[in-house]
Amino acid sequence: MQTAMTKQLKGLAVAAATAVVMCACATSRQVAYDPRPDNIEPKLTQQQAENYDIDDAKTFARYSYPYSVTRPKGLRLFNSAYYQLYRTKEATYVTATYSQNNSKFYYFNSGCAIIDSNTGDQYMLRRLEYFPTDTFFWIDAVNGNFVRFVLVFPPLPADVETVDFFMPSGPERRNFNGAAMSERGLSVKELRKDVDKTYRQAPPRRGRIIY
């Protein structure tokens, strides 16, 4: 009887060990997710004019107190901004950080996409947090010297390692040609570098901070 019980106990031990190994393997295959990027809602100080005209900057909407930082992080792309990619379960967040010492206007195209370099699958822009797309708008001067925007895309599958960033053509104005642009063969690993480190500059105080 003791022999039978000993065999049974050994069998249970082997089964438990096997289960531990299987769980460890399953855990190692899980996607490492990032925290979503911080952001704050800016103050709309001027509504877009009813007679909005892309060649008349006075008709653009105007915002102040956007999310600002003292230094940029990420890959410098399109000869204009620094980009980082945050991979979460519900979405892919991309931050675009621009140098800004004075008031400046921006334009974001709703047709922007992240493209899987291998399959060609396109992950289309869902929204630009707190700002409009397909229209020009002003951002007043910021304290941190850099303004950061947060773009939201569908979640990328775990096996996507290399992507292209694509911006379609848009409207032209005197100092904006609206040409389509792309950056190809970008490493998702490099785009995600240091995304877990926060470097926000607090906005000017406008009331209590409540958590």
CSV table of C-alpha atoms in Angstrom, one decimal:
chain,number,residue,atom,x,y,z
A,1,MET,CA,0.0,0.0,0.0
A,2,GLN,CA,2.8,2.4,0.8
A,3,THR,CA,4.4,1.7,-2.5
A,4,ALA,CA,1.1,2.5,-4.3
A,5,MET,CA,0.8,5.7,-2.3
A,6,THR,CA,4.4,6.7,-3.0
A,7,LYS,CA,3.8,6.2,-6.7
A,8,GLN,CA,0.7,8.3,-6.5
A,9,LEU,CA,2.5,11.1,-4.7
A,10,LYS,CA,5.3,11.1,-7.2
A,11,GLY,CA,2.8,11.3,-10.0
A,12,LEU,CA,1.1,14.3,-8.4
A,13,ALA,CA,4.5,16.0,-8.0
A,14,VAL,CA,5.4,15.5,-11.6
A,15,ALA,CA,2.0,16.8,-12.7
A,16,ALA,CA,2.5,19.9,-10.5
A,17,ALA,CA,5.9,20.5,-11.9
A,18,THR,CA,4.7,20.2,-15.4
A,19,ALA,CA,1.9,22.7,-14.7
A,20,VAL,CA,4.4,25.2,-13.3
A,21,VAL,CA,6.6,24.9,-16.4
A,22,MET,CA,3.5,25.3,-18.7
A,23,CYS,CA,2.4,28.4,-16.7
A,24,ALA,CA,5.9,29.8,-16.9
A,25,CYS,CA,6.0,29.3,-20.7
A,26,ALA,CA,2.6,30.9,-21.1
A,27,THR,CA,3.6,33.9,-19.0
A,28,SER,CA,6.8,34.4,-21.0
A,29,ARG,CA,4.7,34.6,-24.2
A,30,GLN,CA,2.5,37.4,-22.8
A,31,VAL,CA,2.7,40.8,-24.5
A,32,ALA,CA,4.6,43.4,-22.4
A,33,TYR,CA,2.2,46.3,-22.3
A,34,ASP,CA,3.1,49.9,-21.6
A,35,PRO,CA,1.2,52.4,-19.5
A,36,ARG,CA,-0.8,54.8,-21.6
A,37,PRO,CA,0.9,58.2,-22.0
A,38,ASP,CA,0.0,61.1,-19.7
A,39,ASN,CA,-2.0,63.9,-21.2
A,40,ILE,CA,-4.0,67.0,-20.1
A,41,GLU,CA,-6.9,68.8,-21.7
A,42,PRO,CA,-5.9,72.2,-23.0
A,43,LYS,CA,-8.0,75.4,-22.7
A,44,LEU,CA,-9.9,76.5,-25.8
A,45,THR,CA,-9.4,80.2,-25.9
A,46,GLN,CA,-10.9,80.9,-29.3
A,47,GLN,CA,-13.4,79.0,-31.3
A,48,GLN,CA,-12.8,78.3,-35.0
A,49,ALA,CA,-14.5,81.0,-37.0
A,50,GLU,CA,-17.6,80.3,-39.0
A,51,ASN,CA,-15.8,81.6,-42.1
A,52,TYR,CA,-12.8,79.4,-41.5
A,53,ASP,CA,-10.2,79.8,-44.2
A,54,ILE,CA,-6.9,77.8,-44.3
A,55,ASP,CA,-5.2,80.9,-45.7
A,56,ASP,CA,-6.5,83.2,-42.9
A,57,ALA,CA,-4.8,82.2,-39.7
A,58,LYS,CA,-7.1,84.5,-37.7
A,59,THR,CA,-10.0,82.1,-38.4
A,60,PHE,CA,-8.2,79.1,-36.7
A,61,ALA,CA,-9.2,77.8,-33.3
A,62,ARG,CA,-6.8,78.7,-30.5
A,63,TYR,CA,-5.7,76.6,-27.5
A,64,SER,CA,-3.5,77.4,-24.4
A,65,TYR,CA,-2.0,75.3,-21.6
A,66,PRO,CA,-1.5,72.1,-23.7
A,67,TYR,CA,0.6,69.2,-22.4
A,68,SER,CA,4.2,70.5,-22.4
A,69,VAL,CA,7.6,69.0,-21.6
A,70,THR,CA,11.0,70.5,-21.0
A,71,ARG,CA,12.8,68.0,-23.3
A,72,PRO,CA,11.6,65.6,-26.1
A,73,LYS,CA,12.1,61.8,-26.1
A,74,GLY,CA,11.7,59.3,-28.9
A,75,LEU,CA,12.7,59.1,-32.6
A,76,ARG,CA,12.9,62.3,-34.6
A,77,LEU,CA,10.8,61.7,-37.7
A,78,PHE,CA,9.5,63.8,-40.7
A,79,ASN,CA,12.2,66.4,-39.8
A,80,SER,CA,9.8,67.9,-37.4
A,81,ALA,CA,8.9,66.0,-34.2
A,82,TYR,CA,9.9,63.3,-31.8
A,83,TYR,CA,7.7,60.2,-31.8
A,84,GLN,CA,7.1,57.4,-29.2
A,85,LEU,CA,4.8,54.4,-29.4
A,86,TYR,CA,2.9,53.0,-26.4
A,87,ARG,CA,1.5,49.5,-26.8
A,88,THR,CA,-1.6,48.9,-24.6
A,89,LYS,CA,-4.4,46.3,-24.6
A,90,GLU,CA,-7.1,48.8,-25.8
A,91,ALA,CA,-5.1,51.0,-28.2
A,92,THR,CA,-1.7,52.0,-29.6
A,93,TYR,CA,-0.8,55.5,-28.5
A,94,VAL,CA,1.7,57.6,-30.4
A,95,THR,CA,3.1,60.8,-29.0
A,96,ALA,CA,4.4,63.6,-31.3
A,97,THR,CA,6.5,66.2,-29.5
A,98,TYR,CA,7.2,69.5,-31.3
A,99,SER,CA,9.6,72.3,-30.4
A,100,GLN,CA,7.6,75.4,-29.6
A,101,ASN,CA,9.0,78.7,-28.2
A,102,ASN,CA,6.2,80.9,-29.6
A,103,SER,CA,2.6,80.5,-30.8
A,104,LYS,CA,2.4,78.0,-33.6
A,105,PHE,CA,-0.4,76.4,-35.7
A,106,TYR,CA,-0.7,72.7,-36.4
A,107,TYR,CA,-2.6,70.3,-38.7
A,108,PHE,CA,-3.3,66.6,-38.2
A,109,ASN,CA,-4.8,64.5,-40.9
A,110,SER,CA,-7.4,61.9,-39.9
A,111,GLY,CA,-6.1,59.6,-42.6
A,112,CYS,CA,-2.8,59.0,-40.7
A,113,ALA,CA,-1.9,55.3,-40.3
A,114,ILE,CA,0.5,52.9,-38.7
A,115,ILE,CA,1.3,50.2,-41.3
A,116,ASP,CA,2.7,46.8,-40.5
A,117,SER,CA,5.9,46.7,-42.7
A,118,ASN,CA,5.5,43.0,-43.3
A,119,THR,CA,1.8,42.5,-44.0
A,120,GLY,CA,0.8,46.0,-45.2
A,121,ASP,CA,-2.1,46.0,-42.6
A,122,GLN,CA,-3.1,49.6,-41.9
A,123,TYR,CA,-4.0,50.7,-38.4
A,124,MET,CA,-5.9,54.0,-38.9
A,125,LEU,CA,-5.9,57.0,-36.6
A,126,ARG,CA,-8.9,56.8,-34.2
A,127,ARG,CA,-8.5,60.3,-32.8
A,128,LEU,CA,-6.2,63.1,-31.7
A,129,GLU,CA,-6.8,63.6,-28.0
A,130,TYR,CA,-8.4,67.0,-27.1
A,131,PHE,CA,-7.7,68.5,-30.6
A,132,PRO,CA,-9.5,68.4,-33.9
A,133,THR,CA,-8.2,66.7,-37.1
A,134,ASP,CA,-8.4,67.9,-40.7
A,135,THR,CA,-8.3,71.6,-39.6
A,136,PHE,CA,-5.6,74.1,-38.6
A,137,PHE,CA,-5.5,75.3,-35.0
A,138,TRP,CA,-3.2,77.5,-33.0
A,139,ILE,CA,-1.3,76.5,-29.8
A,140,ASP,CA,-0.1,79.4,-27.7
A,141,ALA,CA,3.5,79.6,-26.4
A,142,VAL,CA,4.2,76.9,-23.8
A,143,ASN,CA,6.3,77.0,-20.6
A,144,GLY,CA,8.2,73.7,-21.4
A,145,ASN,CA,9.4,74.7,-24.9
A,146,PHE,CA,8.0,71.5,-26.3
A,147,VAL,CA,4.3,70.7,-26.9
A,148,ARG,CA,3.3,67.0,-27.0
A,149,PHE,CA,0.2,65.6,-28.8
A,150,VAL,CA,-1.3,62.1,-28.2
A,151,LEU,CA,-2.6,60.2,-31.3
A,152,VAL,CA,-4.7,57.1,-30.7
A,153,PHE,CA,-4.6,54.0,-33.1
A,154,PRO,CA,-6.0,50.5,-32.9
A,155,PRO,CA,-3.9,48.0,-30.8
A,156,LEU,CA,-1.0,46.4,-32.7
A,157,PRO,CA,-0.8,42.6,-32.6
A,158,ALA,CA,2.1,41.2,-30.5
A,159,ASP,CA,4.0,40.0,-33.5
A,160,VAL,CA,4.3,43.4,-35.2
A,161,GLU,CA,7.9,44.4,-34.9
A,162,THR,CA,8.5,46.9,-37.7
A,163,VAL,CA,6.1,49.6,-38.9
A,164,ASP,CA,5.7,52.5,-41.3
A,165,PHE,CA,4.2,55.8,-40.3
A,166,PHE,CA,2.1,57.3,-43.0
A,167,MET,CA,0.6,60.8,-43.4
A,168,PRO,CA,-1.6,61.3,-46.4
A,169,SER,CA,-1.7,64.5,-48.4
A,170,GLY,CA,-3.8,67.4,-47.1
A,171,PRO,CA,-4.8,71.0,-47.9
A,172,GLU,CA,-2.2,73.5,-49.1
A,173,ARG,CA,-1.6,77.0,-47.9
A,174,ARG,CA,1.1,79.5,-48.4
A,175,ASN,CA,3.6,77.9,-46.0
A,176,PHE,CA,2.2,74.4,-45.9
A,177,ASN,CA,2.3,72.2,-49.1
A,178,GLY,CA,0.2,69.4,-47.7
A,179,ALA,CA,2.3,66.7,-49.3
A,180,ALA,CA,2.0,63.1,-48.2
A,181,MET,CA,4.8,61.8,-46.0
A,182,SER,CA,6.0,58.5,-44.7
A,183,GLU,CA,8.7,57.0,-42.5
A,184,ARG,CA,9.4,53.3,-43.3
A,185,GLY,CA,11.0,50.4,-41.4
A,186,LEU,CA,10.6,51.8,-37.9
A,187,SER,CA,11.4,49.4,-35.0
A,188,VAL,CA,8.6,49.1,-32.6
A,189,LYS,CA,11.1,48.3,-29.9
A,190,GLU,CA,13.0,51.5,-30.5
A,191,LEU,CA,9.7,53.5,-30.7
A,192,ARG,CA,8.7,52.1,-27.3
A,193,LYS,CA,12.1,52.9,-25.6
A,194,ASP,CA,11.7,54.7,-22.3
A,195,VAL,CA,8.0,55.0,-22.6
A,196,ASP,CA,7.6,54.0,-18.9
A,197,LYS,CA,9.5,57.1,-17.8
A,198,THR,CA,7.4,60.1,-17.2
A,199,TYR,CA,8.8,63.6,-17.9
A,200,ARG,CA,5.8,65.8,-17.8
A,201,GLN,CA,6.1,69.5,-16.9
A,202,ALA,CA,3.1,70.4,-14.8
A,203,PRO,CA,0.8,73.0,-16.4
A,204,PRO,CA,0.3,76.4,-14.8
A,205,ARG,CA,-2.0,76.1,-11.7
A,206,ARG,CA,-5.6,76.6,-12.6
A,207,GLY,CA,-7.2,75.0,-9.6
A,208,ARG,CA,-6.9,72.0,-7.2
A,209,ILE,CA,-5.3,68.7,-8.3
A,210,ILE,CA,-7.6,65.9,-7.2
A,211,TYR,CA,-6.9,62.2,-7.6
